[in-house]
Amino acid sequence: STLQWEAIALQNGLNVVTFSATPTFDASLGNTQKITLTGNVTSSTLSNASTGQQIDFMICQDATGNRTFVWPTNVKGGMDIGLIASKCSAQSFKVDSSGNAYATSSGVANM
């Protein structure tokens, strides 16, 4: 149905998350979740993830760099992100039936 295709297209989009020390990444807004760190993230949340969904995180440093990031508790195997200013780290995950997202790649830092 058209609605089903629209849902898939939306899910495949890019969700740019506004910086917060406690951001929420809403998987229903896109398979790719991007945030630019302008401070340290002390905790984060992954919500609305669907079974079988692939979720890609892009975590970027601002022009200052050296910002830290704490992965959501339901994201398993998250990499240590790069700390170089104005560079991004990326990693892919797959969601299981319990809502946990497991790393499917080791990730790449400081791109």
PDB file of C-alpha atoms in Angstrom:
ATOM      1  CA  SER A   1       0.000   0.000   0.000  1.00  0.00           C
ATOM      2  CA  THR A   2       1.036   3.625  -0.426  1.00  0.00           C
ATOM      3  CA  LEU A   3       1.039   4.175   3.323  1.00  0.00           C
ATOM      4  CA  GLN A   4       3.381   1.221   3.817  1.00  0.00           C
ATOM      5  CA  TRP A   5       5.823   2.604   1.215  1.00  0.00           C
ATOM      6  CA  GLU A   6       5.652   6.060   2.789  1.00  0.00           C
ATOM      7  CA  ALA A   7       6.524   4.534   6.180  1.00  0.00           C
ATOM      8  CA  ILE A   8       9.514   2.716   4.672  1.00  0.00           C
ATOM      9  CA  ALA A   9      10.693   5.873   2.899  1.00  0.00           C
ATOM     10  CA  LEU A  10      10.436   7.892   6.119  1.00  0.00           C
ATOM     11  CA  GLN A  11      12.259   5.244   8.098  1.00  0.00           C
ATOM     12  CA  ASN A  12      15.088   5.279   5.556  1.00  0.00           C
ATOM     13  CA  GLY A  13      15.618   9.020   6.096  1.00  0.00           C
ATOM     14  CA  LEU A  14      18.084  11.037   8.132  1.00  0.00           C
ATOM     15  CA  ASN A  15      17.059  12.174  11.607  1.00  0.00           C
ATOM     16  CA  VAL A  16      19.257  15.067  12.731  1.00  0.00           C
ATOM     17  CA  VAL A  17      19.063  15.238  16.514  1.00  0.00           C
ATOM     18  CA  THR A  18      19.582  18.570  18.233  1.00  0.00           C
ATOM     19  CA  PHE A  19      22.415  18.444  20.774  1.00  0.00           C
ATOM     20  CA  SER A  20      21.501  17.825  24.386  1.00  0.00           C
ATOM     21  CA  ALA A  21      23.433  16.191  27.222  1.00  0.00           C
ATOM     22  CA  THR A  22      20.638  13.569  27.199  1.00  0.00           C
ATOM     23  CA  PRO A  23      19.447  13.255  23.569  1.00  0.00           C
ATOM     24  CA  THR A  24      16.714  10.926  22.332  1.00  0.00           C
ATOM     25  CA  PHE A  25      17.239   9.196  18.984  1.00  0.00           C
ATOM     26  CA  ASP A  26      13.777   8.395  17.553  1.00  0.00           C
ATOM     27  CA  ALA A  27      14.225   5.495  15.116  1.00  0.00           C
ATOM     28  CA  SER A  28      10.761   6.109  13.632  1.00  0.00           C
ATOM     29  CA  LEU A  29      12.115   9.382  12.181  1.00  0.00           C
ATOM     30  CA  GLY A  30      14.863   7.718  10.146  1.00  0.00           C
ATOM     31  CA  ASN A  31      17.292   4.817   9.959  1.00  0.00           C
ATOM     32  CA  THR A  32      20.215   7.234  10.161  1.00  0.00           C
ATOM     33  CA  GLN A  33      20.604   9.164  13.389  1.00  0.00           C
ATOM     34  CA  LYS A  34      23.032  12.117  13.345  1.00  0.00           C
ATOM     35  CA  ILE A  35      24.145  14.397  16.146  1.00  0.00           C
ATOM     36  CA  THR A  36      26.868  17.032  16.359  1.00  0.00           C
ATOM     37  CA  LEU A  37      28.356  17.182  19.835  1.00  0.00           C
ATOM     38  CA  THR A  38      28.715  20.698  21.230  1.00  0.00           C
ATOM     39  CA  GLY A  39      29.160  19.328  24.752  1.00  0.00           C
ATOM     40  CA  ASN A  40      29.384  15.940  26.450  1.00  0.00           C
ATOM     41  CA  VAL A  41      26.505  13.460  26.214  1.00  0.00           C
ATOM     42  CA  THR A  42      26.057  11.940  29.681  1.00  0.00           C
ATOM     43  CA  SER A  43      23.233   9.552  28.695  1.00  0.00           C
ATOM     44  CA  SER A  44      21.111   8.981  25.611  1.00  0.00           C
ATOM     45  CA  THR A  45      17.995   7.092  24.548  1.00  0.00           C
ATOM     46  CA  LEU A  46      17.045   5.101  21.454  1.00  0.00           C
ATOM     47  CA  SER A  47      13.256   4.972  21.073  1.00  0.00           C
ATOM     48  CA  ASN A  48      10.706   3.557  18.620  1.00  0.00           C
ATOM     49  CA  ALA A  49      13.067   1.040  17.012  1.00  0.00           C
ATOM     50  CA  SER A  50      11.376  -1.716  14.973  1.00  0.00           C
ATOM     51  CA  THR A  51      12.366  -5.384  14.917  1.00  0.00           C
ATOM     52  CA  GLY A  52      14.790  -5.937  12.038  1.00  0.00           C
ATOM     53  CA  GLN A  53      15.437  -2.228  11.522  1.00  0.00           C
ATOM     54  CA  GLN A  54      18.966  -1.176  10.641  1.00  0.00           C
ATOM     55  CA  ILE A  55      20.041   1.935  12.489  1.00  0.00           C
ATOM     56  CA  ASP A  56      23.130   3.906  11.531  1.00  0.00           C
ATOM     57  CA  PHE A  57      24.591   6.427  13.944  1.00  0.00           C
ATOM     58  CA  MET A  58      26.700   9.387  12.812  1.00  0.00           C
ATOM     59  CA  ILE A  59      28.223  11.126  15.810  1.00  0.00           C
ATOM     60  CA  CYS A  60      30.146  14.262  14.913  1.00  0.00           C
ATOM     61  CA  GLN A  61      32.456  16.494  16.908  1.00  0.00           C
ATOM     62  CA  ASP A  62      32.058  20.262  16.713  1.00  0.00           C
ATOM     63  CA  ALA A  63      35.010  22.579  15.954  1.00  0.00           C
ATOM     64  CA  THR A  64      36.251  22.138  19.544  1.00  0.00           C
ATOM     65  CA  GLY A  65      36.269  18.319  19.605  1.00  0.00           C
ATOM     66  CA  ASN A  66      37.093  16.048  22.546  1.00  0.00           C
ATOM     67  CA  ARG A  67      33.383  15.667  23.386  1.00  0.00           C
ATOM     68  CA  THR A  68      32.296  12.393  24.966  1.00  0.00           C
ATOM     69  CA  PHE A  69      29.255  10.283  24.128  1.00  0.00           C
ATOM     70  CA  VAL A  70      27.357   7.677  26.180  1.00  0.00           C
ATOM     71  CA  TRP A  71      25.425   5.180  24.039  1.00  0.00           C
ATOM     72  CA  PRO A  72      21.789   4.351  24.836  1.00  0.00           C
ATOM     73  CA  THR A  73      21.498   1.335  27.162  1.00  0.00           C
ATOM     74  CA  ASN A  74      19.642  -0.647  24.474  1.00  0.00           C
ATOM     75  CA  VAL A  75      22.473  -0.124  21.951  1.00  0.00           C
ATOM     76  CA  LYS A  76      24.949  -2.981  22.327  1.00  0.00           C
ATOM     77  CA  GLY A  77      28.552  -2.889  21.097  1.00  0.00           C
ATOM     78  CA  GLY A  78      28.799   0.859  20.550  1.00  0.00           C
ATOM     79  CA  MET A  79      32.293   1.981  19.559  1.00  0.00           C
ATOM     80  CA  ASP A  80      34.501   4.518  21.276  1.00  0.00           C
ATOM     81  CA  ILE A  81      33.815   7.600  19.172  1.00  0.00           C
ATOM     82  CA  GLY A  82      36.633   9.691  17.731  1.00  0.00           C
ATOM     83  CA  LEU A  83      37.550  12.915  19.476  1.00  0.00           C
ATOM     84  CA  ILE A  84      39.076  14.924  16.606  1.00  0.00           C
ATOM     85  CA  ALA A  85      37.414  18.308  16.039  1.00  0.00           C
ATOM     86  CA  SER A  86      35.043  18.560  13.063  1.00  0.00           C
ATOM     87  CA  LYS A  87      35.225  14.800  12.340  1.00  0.00           C
ATOM     88  CA  CYS A  88      32.481  12.165  12.524  1.00  0.00           C
ATOM     89  CA  SER A  89      32.269   8.572  13.742  1.00  0.00           C
ATOM     90  CA  ALA A  90      29.780   6.124  12.229  1.00  0.00           C
ATOM     91  CA  GLN A  91      28.500   2.670  13.192  1.00  0.00           C
ATOM     92  CA  SER A  92      25.621   0.390  12.107  1.00  0.00           C
ATOM     93  CA  PHE A  93      23.253  -1.664  14.269  1.00  0.00           C
ATOM     94  CA  LYS A  94      20.362  -4.119  13.775  1.00  0.00           C
ATOM     95  CA  VAL A  95      17.361  -4.191  16.120  1.00  0.00           C
ATOM     96  CA  ASP A  96      16.135  -7.487  17.616  1.00  0.00           C
ATOM     97  CA  SER A  97      12.646  -8.372  18.846  1.00  0.00           C
ATOM     98  CA  SER A  98      13.379  -7.065  22.356  1.00  0.00           C
ATOM     99  CA  GLY A  99      14.239  -3.570  21.097  1.00  0.00           C
ATOM    100  CA  ASN A 100      17.994  -3.915  21.542  1.00  0.00           C
ATOM    101  CA  ALA A 101      20.206  -2.647  18.714  1.00  0.00           C
ATOM    102  CA  TYR A 102      23.310  -4.811  18.182  1.00  0.00           C
ATOM    103  CA  ALA A 103      26.422  -3.611  16.348  1.00  0.00           C
ATOM    104  CA  THR A 104      26.792  -5.076  12.870  1.00  0.00           C
ATOM    105  CA  SER A 105      30.008  -3.167  12.210  1.00  0.00           C
ATOM    106  CA  SER A 106      32.980  -2.136  14.294  1.00  0.00           C
ATOM    107  CA  GLY A 107      32.449   1.472  13.229  1.00  0.00           C
ATOM    108  CA  VAL A 108      34.840   4.060  11.800  1.00  0.00           C
ATOM    109  CA  ALA A 109      36.104   6.997  13.838  1.00  0.00           C
ATOM    110  CA  ASN A 110      37.380  10.440  12.822  1.00  0.00           C
ATOM    111  CA  MET A 111      36.134  10.529   9.225  1.00  0.00           C
TER     112      MET A 111
END
